Short mmCIF file of C-alpha atoms and ligand atoms in Angstrom, two decimals:
data_model
loop_
_atom_site.label_atom_id
_atom_site.label_comp_id
_atom_site.label_asym_id
_atom_site.label_seq_id
_atom_site.Cartn_x
_atom_site.Cartn_y
_atom_site.Cartn_z
CA MET A 1 55.96 95.76 67.58
CA ARG A 2 53.11 96.66 65.20
CA LEU A 3 55.66 97.33 62.50
CA PHE A 4 57.27 93.97 63.15
CA CYS A 5 53.88 92.21 62.93
CA SER A 6 52.96 93.91 59.66
CA PHE A 7 56.37 92.97 58.32
CA PHE A 8 55.82 89.38 59.37
CA ILE A 9 52.39 89.23 57.70
CA PHE A 10 53.85 90.84 54.60
CA VAL A 11 56.68 88.29 54.43
CA ALA A 12 54.32 85.39 55.13
CA SER A 13 51.95 86.46 52.37
CA VAL A 14 54.83 86.93 49.93
CA TRP A 15 56.16 83.49 50.81
CA ALA A 16 52.73 81.86 50.69
CA GLU A 17 52.39 80.12 47.36
CA PRO A 18 49.30 81.00 45.33
CA VAL A 19 46.91 78.09 44.73
CA ASP A 20 43.37 77.82 43.40
CA TRP A 21 41.85 76.10 46.43
CA VAL A 22 42.48 75.19 50.00
CA TRP A 23 40.05 72.68 51.52
CA SER A 24 40.11 72.00 55.25
CA ALA A 25 38.18 69.62 57.49
CA ARG A 26 38.14 67.88 60.86
CA TYR A 27 39.83 64.84 59.29
CA VAL A 28 41.62 64.20 56.02
CA ILE A 29 41.72 60.55 54.96
CA THR A 30 44.65 60.46 52.54
CA MET A 31 44.84 56.76 51.52
CA ASP A 32 48.52 57.42 50.79
CA ALA A 33 51.13 54.66 51.28
CA GLY A 34 51.28 55.34 55.05
CA ARG A 35 47.45 55.58 55.21
CA ARG A 36 47.76 58.90 57.03
CA VAL A 37 44.61 60.32 58.61
CA ILE A 38 45.22 63.97 59.47
CA GLU A 39 43.15 65.59 62.21
CA ASN A 40 42.39 69.24 61.38
CA GLY A 41 43.87 68.72 57.96
CA GLY A 42 43.94 70.58 54.68
CA VAL A 43 44.47 70.02 50.98
CA ALA A 44 45.87 72.61 48.54
CA ILE A 45 44.94 72.38 44.88
CA ARG A 46 46.32 74.13 41.82
CA GLY A 47 44.67 73.58 38.46
CA GLU A 48 43.83 69.91 38.05
CA ARG A 49 46.20 68.62 40.73
CA ILE A 50 46.87 68.38 44.46
CA VAL A 51 49.92 70.41 45.52
CA ALA A 52 49.91 69.70 49.26
CA VAL A 53 48.20 67.62 51.94
CA GLY A 54 48.91 68.19 55.65
CA PRO A 55 47.85 69.81 58.91
CA GLN A 56 45.60 72.80 58.24
CA SER A 57 47.96 75.18 60.06
CA GLU A 58 50.81 74.17 57.74
CA ILE A 59 48.67 74.42 54.61
CA ASP A 60 47.37 77.86 55.66
CA HIS A 61 50.90 79.03 56.37
CA ASN A 62 52.31 77.87 53.05
CA PHE A 63 49.51 78.62 50.62
CA GLN A 64 47.47 81.62 49.55
CA PRO A 65 44.26 80.26 47.99
CA ARG A 66 42.00 82.08 45.54
CA GLN A 67 39.07 80.15 47.07
CA ARG A 68 38.58 78.21 50.31
CA LEU A 69 36.26 75.49 51.48
CA ASP A 70 36.38 75.06 55.25
CA ARG A 71 34.36 72.16 56.67
CA PRO A 72 35.20 71.81 60.37
CA ASP A 73 32.28 69.37 60.74
CA ALA A 74 33.19 67.07 57.86
CA LEU A 75 35.93 64.76 56.65
CA ILE A 76 37.84 64.98 53.39
CA SER A 77 38.40 61.77 51.43
CA PRO A 78 39.61 60.81 47.98
CA GLY A 79 36.63 60.63 45.61
CA LEU A 80 35.17 57.12 45.43
CA ILE A 81 35.91 54.94 42.41
CA ASN A 82 33.18 52.80 40.87
CA THR A 83 34.88 50.00 38.91
CA HIS A 84 31.79 48.48 37.25
CA THR A 85 28.44 49.82 36.15
CA HIS A 86 26.03 50.32 33.26
CA ALA A 87 25.11 53.92 34.03
CA ALA A 88 22.21 54.67 31.69
CA MET A 89 20.35 51.61 32.99
CA VAL A 90 19.22 53.82 35.89
CA LEU A 91 16.28 54.62 33.61
CA LEU A 92 15.18 50.97 34.07
CA ARG A 93 15.63 51.17 37.85
CA GLY A 94 13.27 48.73 39.53
CA ILE A 95 11.61 47.67 36.27
CA ALA A 96 11.59 44.07 37.53
CA ASP A 97 13.06 42.76 40.76
CA ASP A 98 13.41 39.52 42.63
CA LEU A 99 13.91 37.34 39.55
CA ARG A 100 16.53 34.91 38.30
CA LEU A 101 19.22 36.63 36.21
CA GLN A 102 18.15 34.85 33.02
CA ASP A 103 14.42 35.67 33.47
CA TRP A 104 15.21 39.23 34.41
CA LEU A 105 17.42 39.67 31.34
CA GLU A 106 15.30 37.84 28.79
CA LYS A 107 11.80 38.92 29.87
CA TYR A 108 12.48 42.50 30.88
CA ILE A 109 15.90 44.00 30.26
CA PHE A 110 16.63 42.82 26.72
CA PRO A 111 13.12 43.69 25.38
CA ALA A 112 13.09 47.03 27.23
CA GLU A 113 16.55 47.86 25.89
CA ALA A 114 15.72 46.74 22.34
CA ARG A 115 12.71 49.09 22.27
CA ASN A 116 14.04 52.05 24.22
CA VAL A 117 17.81 52.45 24.12
CA THR A 118 18.34 55.43 21.83
CA PRO A 119 20.88 58.27 21.94
CA ASP A 120 18.34 60.31 23.92
CA PHE A 121 17.86 57.49 26.46
CA VAL A 122 21.63 57.13 26.96
CA ARG A 123 22.25 60.86 27.36
CA TRP A 124 19.50 61.38 29.95
CA GLY A 125 20.17 58.09 31.67
CA THR A 126 23.86 58.91 32.02
CA ARG A 127 23.03 62.41 33.29
CA LEU A 128 20.78 60.90 35.97
CA ALA A 129 23.46 58.34 36.86
CA CYS A 130 26.18 61.02 37.10
CA LEU A 131 23.89 63.11 39.30
CA GLU A 132 23.29 60.16 41.64
CA MET A 133 26.97 59.16 41.68
CA LEU A 134 28.34 62.67 42.30
CA LEU A 135 25.82 63.34 45.09
CA SER A 136 27.01 60.15 46.81
CA GLY A 137 30.72 60.84 46.55
CA THR A 138 31.73 58.91 43.42
CA THR A 139 34.16 60.81 41.20
CA THR A 140 35.14 58.04 38.73
CA PHE A 141 32.86 55.48 37.11
CA THR A 142 33.62 52.50 34.91
CA ASP A 143 30.93 51.91 32.34
CA MET A 144 29.95 49.31 29.73
CA TYR A 145 26.91 50.28 27.70
CA TYR A 146 25.78 51.44 24.25
CA PHE A 147 26.31 54.77 22.46
CA GLU A 148 29.39 55.04 24.65
CA ASP A 149 30.56 58.21 22.85
CA LEU A 150 27.46 59.91 24.29
CA VAL A 151 28.28 58.49 27.73
CA ALA A 152 31.72 60.10 27.41
CA GLU A 153 30.31 63.45 26.26
CA THR A 154 27.80 63.42 29.11
CA ALA A 155 30.42 62.48 31.72
CA LYS A 156 32.57 65.40 30.56
CA GLU A 157 29.60 67.77 30.62
CA CYS A 158 28.84 66.66 34.22
CA GLY A 159 32.54 66.96 35.11
CA MET A 160 32.93 63.27 36.03
CA ARG A 161 35.84 60.95 35.37
CA GLY A 162 35.02 57.82 33.37
CA VAL A 163 36.63 54.60 32.21
CA LEU A 164 34.25 53.83 29.40
CA GLY A 165 33.80 51.04 26.89
CA GLU A 166 31.19 50.33 24.22
CA THR A 167 29.67 46.89 24.89
CA ILE A 168 30.82 44.39 22.27
CA ILE A 169 28.39 41.49 22.16
CA GLY A 170 27.63 38.65 19.75
CA PHE A 171 24.09 39.70 18.87
CA PRO A 172 22.57 42.90 17.46
CA SER A 173 22.70 45.72 20.03
CA PRO A 174 20.94 49.12 19.99
CA ASP A 175 23.81 50.73 18.08
CA ALA A 176 25.77 47.89 16.44
CA LYS A 177 24.42 45.12 14.22
CA THR A 178 27.51 42.94 14.67
CA PRO A 179 30.58 42.73 16.93
CA ALA A 180 32.60 43.95 13.95
CA ASP A 181 30.52 47.16 13.92
CA ALA A 182 31.06 47.56 17.67
CA LEU A 183 34.82 47.05 17.21
CA ARG A 184 34.93 49.71 14.49
CA PHE A 185 32.99 52.05 16.75
CA THR A 186 35.42 51.30 19.60
CA GLU A 187 38.46 52.07 17.46
CA LYS A 188 37.06 55.52 16.60
CA PHE A 189 36.12 56.02 20.25
CA LEU A 190 39.68 55.18 21.37
CA GLU A 191 41.11 57.64 18.83
CA ARG A 192 38.69 60.41 19.78
CA PHE A 193 39.25 60.30 23.56
CA HIS A 194 42.94 59.42 23.57
CA GLY A 195 44.71 61.65 26.13
CA ASP A 196 41.48 63.16 27.49
CA PRO A 197 41.94 64.41 31.08
CA LEU A 198 38.62 62.87 32.23
CA ILE A 199 37.92 59.95 29.92
CA THR A 200 39.87 56.69 29.70
CA ALA A 201 38.52 54.94 26.63
CA ALA A 202 38.36 51.16 27.02
CA VAL A 203 37.47 48.07 24.98
CA ALA A 204 34.54 46.20 26.49
CA PRO A 205 33.64 42.71 25.24
CA HIS A 206 30.57 41.73 27.31
CA ALA A 207 31.73 38.23 28.39
CA ILE A 208 33.23 34.97 27.18
CA TYR A 209 29.78 33.41 26.63
CA THR A 210 28.42 36.26 24.50
CA ASN A 211 31.40 36.65 22.14
CA SER A 212 33.34 34.41 19.78
CA ASP A 213 36.96 33.63 20.62
CA GLU A 214 37.97 35.58 17.52
CA THR A 215 36.09 38.70 18.65
CA LEU A 216 37.66 38.45 22.10
CA GLN A 217 41.14 38.27 20.57
CA GLN A 218 40.39 41.23 18.29
CA CYS A 219 39.31 43.17 21.39
CA ARG A 220 42.61 42.40 23.15
CA ALA A 221 44.66 43.41 20.11
CA LEU A 222 42.74 46.68 19.76
CA ALA A 223 43.09 47.50 23.47
CA ASN A 224 46.84 46.86 23.37
CA ARG A 225 47.27 49.05 20.29
CA PHE A 226 45.99 51.98 22.39
CA SER A 227 47.33 50.78 25.77
CA ALA A 228 43.68 50.83 26.80
CA PRO A 229 42.05 48.71 29.48
CA LEU A 230 39.82 45.80 28.46
CA LEU A 231 36.62 45.50 30.51
CA ILE A 232 34.77 42.17 30.70
CA HIS A 233 32.27 40.27 32.88
CA LEU A 234 33.86 37.13 34.33
CA SER A 235 32.39 34.12 36.15
CA GLU A 236 29.36 36.01 37.39
CA THR A 237 27.12 32.94 37.69
CA ARG A 238 27.54 29.25 38.34
CA ARG A 239 25.83 28.61 34.99
CA GLU A 240 28.54 30.56 33.13
CA ASN A 241 31.18 28.35 34.70
CA GLU A 242 29.30 25.11 34.07
CA GLU A 243 28.81 26.01 30.41
CA ALA A 244 32.49 26.86 29.95
CA LEU A 245 33.55 23.62 31.62
CA ALA A 246 31.15 21.59 29.45
CA LYS A 247 32.16 23.34 26.23
CA ARG A 248 35.87 23.91 26.76
CA ALA A 249 36.82 21.78 29.76
CA LYS A 250 38.18 25.01 31.24
CA THR A 251 36.88 27.64 33.65
CA PRO A 252 36.12 31.02 32.02
CA THR A 253 39.31 32.41 33.61
CA ALA A 254 41.50 29.58 32.27
CA ALA A 255 39.81 29.78 28.86
CA LEU A 256 40.31 33.55 28.56
CA ASP A 257 43.92 33.15 29.67
CA ALA A 258 44.53 30.44 27.06
CA LEU A 259 43.13 32.82 24.42
CA GLY A 260 45.59 35.52 25.53
CA ILE A 261 42.81 37.88 26.64
CA PHE A 262 44.62 38.79 29.88
CA ASN A 263 47.82 39.85 28.10
CA GLY A 264 47.39 43.55 28.78
CA ARG A 265 45.44 45.90 31.08
CA THR A 266 42.25 44.09 32.09
CA LEU A 267 39.40 44.69 34.48
CA ALA A 268 37.10 41.72 35.15
CA ALA A 269 33.76 42.28 36.84
CA HIS A 270 32.39 39.85 39.45
CA ALA A 271 34.79 36.85 39.41
CA VAL A 272 32.35 35.12 41.77
CA TRP A 273 32.95 31.52 40.67
CA THR A 274 36.73 31.56 40.68
CA ASP A 275 38.82 28.75 42.20
CA ASP A 276 42.39 28.85 43.49
CA ALA A 277 43.87 28.12 40.06
CA ASP A 278 41.80 30.98 38.58
CA LEU A 279 42.98 33.36 41.29
CA ARG A 280 46.62 32.47 40.53
CA ILE A 281 46.05 33.32 36.86
CA LEU A 282 44.33 36.60 37.75
CA ARG A 283 47.21 37.53 40.02
CA GLU A 284 49.92 36.60 37.53
CA ARG A 285 48.23 38.58 34.75
CA ARG A 286 47.55 41.51 37.10
CA VAL A 287 43.86 41.45 36.18
CA GLY A 288 41.87 44.03 38.17
CA ILE A 289 38.68 42.74 39.77
CA ALA A 290 35.46 44.73 40.15
CA HIS A 291 33.67 43.19 43.13
CA CYS A 292 29.93 43.97 43.06
CA PRO A 293 28.45 42.73 46.36
CA SER A 294 24.94 44.28 46.01
CA SER A 295 24.47 42.82 42.56
CA ASN A 296 25.84 39.39 43.48
CA MET A 297 23.57 39.25 46.53
CA LYS A 298 20.42 40.55 44.83
CA LEU A 299 20.70 38.17 41.88
CA ALA A 300 21.85 35.34 44.18
CA SER A 301 24.90 34.94 41.94
CA GLY A 302 27.06 33.93 44.90
CA ALA A 303 29.85 35.57 46.90
CA ALA A 304 33.24 36.26 45.31
CA PRO A 305 36.22 34.95 47.35
CA VAL A 306 37.36 38.51 48.07
CA THR A 307 39.13 37.69 51.34
CA LYS A 308 41.32 35.20 49.44
CA MET A 309 41.81 37.62 46.56
CA LEU A 310 43.05 40.35 48.89
CA ALA A 311 45.31 37.94 50.79
CA LEU A 312 46.88 36.92 47.48
CA GLY A 313 47.46 40.57 46.58
CA LEU A 314 44.95 40.76 43.73
CA LEU A 315 43.85 44.24 42.68
CA VAL A 316 40.23 44.48 43.81
CA GLY A 317 37.88 47.45 43.48
CA LEU A 318 34.15 47.85 44.06
CA GLY A 319 31.20 48.48 41.78
CA PRO A 320 27.43 48.75 42.08
CA ASP A 321 26.84 47.12 38.65
CA GLY A 322 23.70 48.31 36.81
CA ALA A 323 20.93 50.02 38.74
CA ALA A 324 18.10 48.38 36.79
CA GLY A 325 17.47 45.32 38.90
CA SER A 326 20.84 44.11 40.03
CA ASN A 327 21.24 46.70 42.78
CA ASN A 328 19.14 49.27 42.33
CA ASP A 329 21.29 52.28 43.07
CA LEU A 330 24.81 53.58 42.45
CA ASN A 331 25.90 54.17 46.00
CA MET A 332 29.53 53.28 46.76
CA PHE A 333 29.07 53.70 50.52
CA GLU A 334 26.61 50.82 50.38
CA GLU A 335 29.07 48.70 48.36
CA MET A 336 31.80 49.25 50.98
CA ASP A 337 29.41 48.25 53.76
CA LEU A 338 28.11 45.16 51.96
CA ALA A 339 31.54 44.04 50.72
CA SER A 340 32.78 43.96 54.28
CA LYS A 341 29.70 42.24 55.72
CA LEU A 342 29.34 39.66 52.92
CA GLN A 343 32.89 38.38 53.50
CA LYS A 344 32.18 38.08 57.22
CA VAL A 345 29.04 36.03 56.48
CA ILE A 346 30.67 33.62 54.03
CA THR A 347 33.84 33.06 56.05
CA GLY A 348 32.17 33.05 59.48
CA ASP A 349 34.93 35.40 60.61
CA PRO A 350 34.08 38.98 61.68
CA GLN A 351 37.73 39.97 61.39
CA VAL A 352 37.94 39.66 57.60
CA LEU A 353 37.66 42.66 55.29
CA PRO A 354 37.90 45.28 58.04
CA ALA A 355 36.62 48.81 57.43
CA ARG A 356 39.96 50.26 56.32
CA GLN A 357 40.32 47.58 53.67
CA ALA A 358 36.82 48.36 52.36
CA VAL A 359 37.76 52.05 52.06
CA GLU A 360 40.92 50.98 50.22
CA MET A 361 38.83 49.00 47.74
CA ALA A 362 36.64 52.05 47.05
CA THR A 363 39.63 54.38 46.57
CA ILE A 364 43.26 53.40 45.91
CA GLY A 365 42.37 49.72 45.36
CA GLY A 366 39.88 50.64 42.65
CA ALA A 367 42.45 52.96 41.07
CA ARG A 368 44.97 50.08 41.01
CA ALA A 369 42.43 47.69 39.51
CA LEU A 370 41.88 50.23 36.72
CA GLY A 371 45.61 50.94 36.28
CA LEU A 372 45.02 54.60 37.23
CA ASP A 373 46.71 54.65 40.64
CA LYS A 374 49.39 57.12 39.54
CA GLU A 375 46.62 59.65 38.87
CA ILE A 376 43.76 59.00 41.31
CA GLY A 377 42.71 56.99 44.38
CA SER A 378 44.51 58.91 47.14
CA LEU A 379 45.18 62.46 48.26
CA GLU A 380 48.86 62.89 47.43
CA VAL A 381 50.98 65.63 45.90
CA GLY A 382 50.87 65.45 42.11
CA LYS A 383 47.68 63.43 41.86
CA ARG A 384 44.50 64.67 40.19
CA ALA A 385 42.28 66.65 42.53
CA ASP A 386 39.35 64.22 42.91
CA VAL A 387 38.22 65.12 46.41
CA ILE A 388 35.02 64.86 48.47
CA THR A 389 33.82 66.04 51.83
CA VAL A 390 31.42 63.97 53.94
CA ARG A 391 29.30 65.37 56.78
CA LEU A 392 30.09 64.34 60.35
CA GLU A 393 27.42 66.36 62.15
CA ARG A 394 24.39 64.17 61.47
CA PRO A 395 23.05 61.74 64.10
CA ASN A 396 24.39 58.69 62.22
CA ALA A 397 27.94 60.11 62.47
CA VAL A 398 28.00 61.05 66.16
CA PRO A 399 30.12 60.27 68.12
CA LEU A 400 33.21 59.41 66.10
CA TYR A 401 36.03 57.13 67.25
CA ASP A 402 37.37 55.87 63.94
CA VAL A 403 36.98 57.50 60.53
CA TYR A 404 37.29 54.25 58.52
CA SER A 405 34.60 52.61 60.64
CA HIS A 406 32.32 55.58 59.92
CA MET A 407 33.04 55.59 56.18
CA VAL A 408 31.99 51.93 55.88
CA TYR A 409 29.40 51.26 58.57
CA ALA A 410 27.80 54.57 59.55
CA LEU A 411 27.99 57.18 56.79
CA LYS A 412 25.69 57.02 53.77
CA GLY A 413 26.00 58.30 50.20
CA PRO A 414 23.82 61.39 50.76
CA ASP A 415 26.13 62.46 53.62
CA THR A 416 28.43 63.64 50.83
CA ARG A 417 28.59 67.42 50.92
CA ASP A 418 31.11 68.68 48.34
CA VAL A 419 32.70 67.05 45.33
CA MET A 420 35.64 68.11 43.17
CA VAL A 421 36.77 66.22 40.08
CA ASN A 422 40.02 67.06 38.31
CA GLY A 423 40.23 70.38 40.19
CA ARG A 424 36.69 71.47 39.24
CA LEU A 425 34.07 71.89 41.96
CA VAL A 426 31.01 69.96 40.74
CA VAL A 427 28.94 69.68 43.94
CA ARG A 428 28.84 72.37 46.62
CA ASP A 429 26.92 71.90 49.82
CA ALA A 430 25.09 68.92 48.28
CA GLN A 431 23.96 71.03 45.31
CA PRO A 432 25.09 69.89 41.85
CA LEU A 433 26.80 72.68 39.91
CA THR A 434 27.07 70.97 36.53
CA ILE A 435 23.70 69.19 36.26
CA ASP A 436 20.16 70.58 36.33
CA ALA A 437 18.76 68.02 38.77
CA ARG A 438 15.11 68.99 38.39
CA GLN A 439 15.27 68.82 34.60
CA VAL A 440 17.09 65.46 34.61
CA MET A 441 14.60 63.84 36.98
CA ALA A 442 11.58 65.18 35.04
CA LYS A 443 13.06 63.81 31.82
CA ALA A 444 13.70 60.45 33.49
CA GLU A 445 10.03 60.21 34.52
CA ALA A 446 8.97 61.04 30.96
CA LEU A 447 11.26 58.38 29.50
CA ALA A 448 9.97 55.84 32.05
CA LEU A 449 6.43 56.34 30.70
CA LYS A 450 7.68 55.29 27.27
CA VAL A 451 9.47 52.27 28.74
CA ARG A 452 6.32 51.19 30.58
CA GLU A 453 4.26 51.58 27.41
CA SER A 454 6.76 49.53 25.39
CA LEU A 455 6.50 46.56 27.76
CA LYS A 456 2.69 46.35 27.72
CA PRO A 457 1.35 43.25 25.97
CA ALA A 458 -0.58 44.06 22.76
CA VAL A 459 -3.87 42.89 24.34
CA THR A 460 -4.32 43.56 28.04
CA MET A 461 -6.71 41.67 30.29
CA GLN A 462 -9.60 43.75 31.60
ZN1 ZN B 1 27.66 44.27 34.73
#
């Protein structure tokens, strides 16, 4: 009998396929086509990719891992996907709140950026943002800012996935005097990061109202030359729409479509003031939408017609937008929660945007909006290993009847326990492995002193 058992163990271990990792947990939320949730599930990972997802007993039987992560009191989920932010703006977090968008931008953000946004600011700001995002379960972020090559270097150093585009805007920016300079920068950026396993280089004209039609068309042509996504703000405020209608007799969506800007991979942030005709255009052109509920609510921009968008089959993801005054954090759990509740408020129907749909928007939906759904967004064989665990043993998670309900309405960003991006463990037991948190936060405080100083009027009242 003993001989038989040893033989069996020997055969099993010979048959068991070597892998780098096996992760197991009380639940695995796969977000695959069947939306399987596996109780006592496991995920096997080799190199950068997932090789199996299934019941833990099956995974343990079939695979021999070099390392294990067993979390019987947690759930495993695909890493969350942020489809719109301005990461380094975390260094301006809370600089001015409770203002109209135009006042906030013109009196605080633009002057603070003009005086402070340097390579050093962007590197440390992006490090702080990556730290905050990883510790709250985000594995991919979509960014529009300045010195975007440094954002890409920093994301790679932190081990985070990024869809990144240098902001192209019709006035002098911290690192480009003209849109032509920003376009030249973008072309080099696209060449440099082409084929990178973590970075998807994008072309990012700020918006229709801050760029000439010619610049917008040059952006589209450049993006298509590299099969890169184009990132743009769209119909964020009522004022943007009114101006477009007055100037062009078209909504921003119709105007951009007439210019050919949607002829290729596109991700549009906000799309708050979009009517039925706009939504038809966005669907036909397969434009991804980054819905940013916190930002839209805080700046009183309005509420995007997300329920309609989803019913029409538009590709909608979620984003926190910038952390400076339009949010002020980068927490995707909060965006799921608010996305769901905001739709209920504006439609008067508690059945719209149910929890599972909110989780879809933060995972596979976001991946689709970015055109990356073959690589990320769900836990499926062959996909990149972007995986998180979330604690289920804290008071806010007990008891548990439905994992989607918990993800959206009960769990919070800091409940994230472990994070893997592209097969690399970057957070273990809520401790960052790629970022020196203490150093980053000390540097952020030091840079904030400079920001504060730069905004002081020349003569202060006594
Ligand atoms: Zn934005």
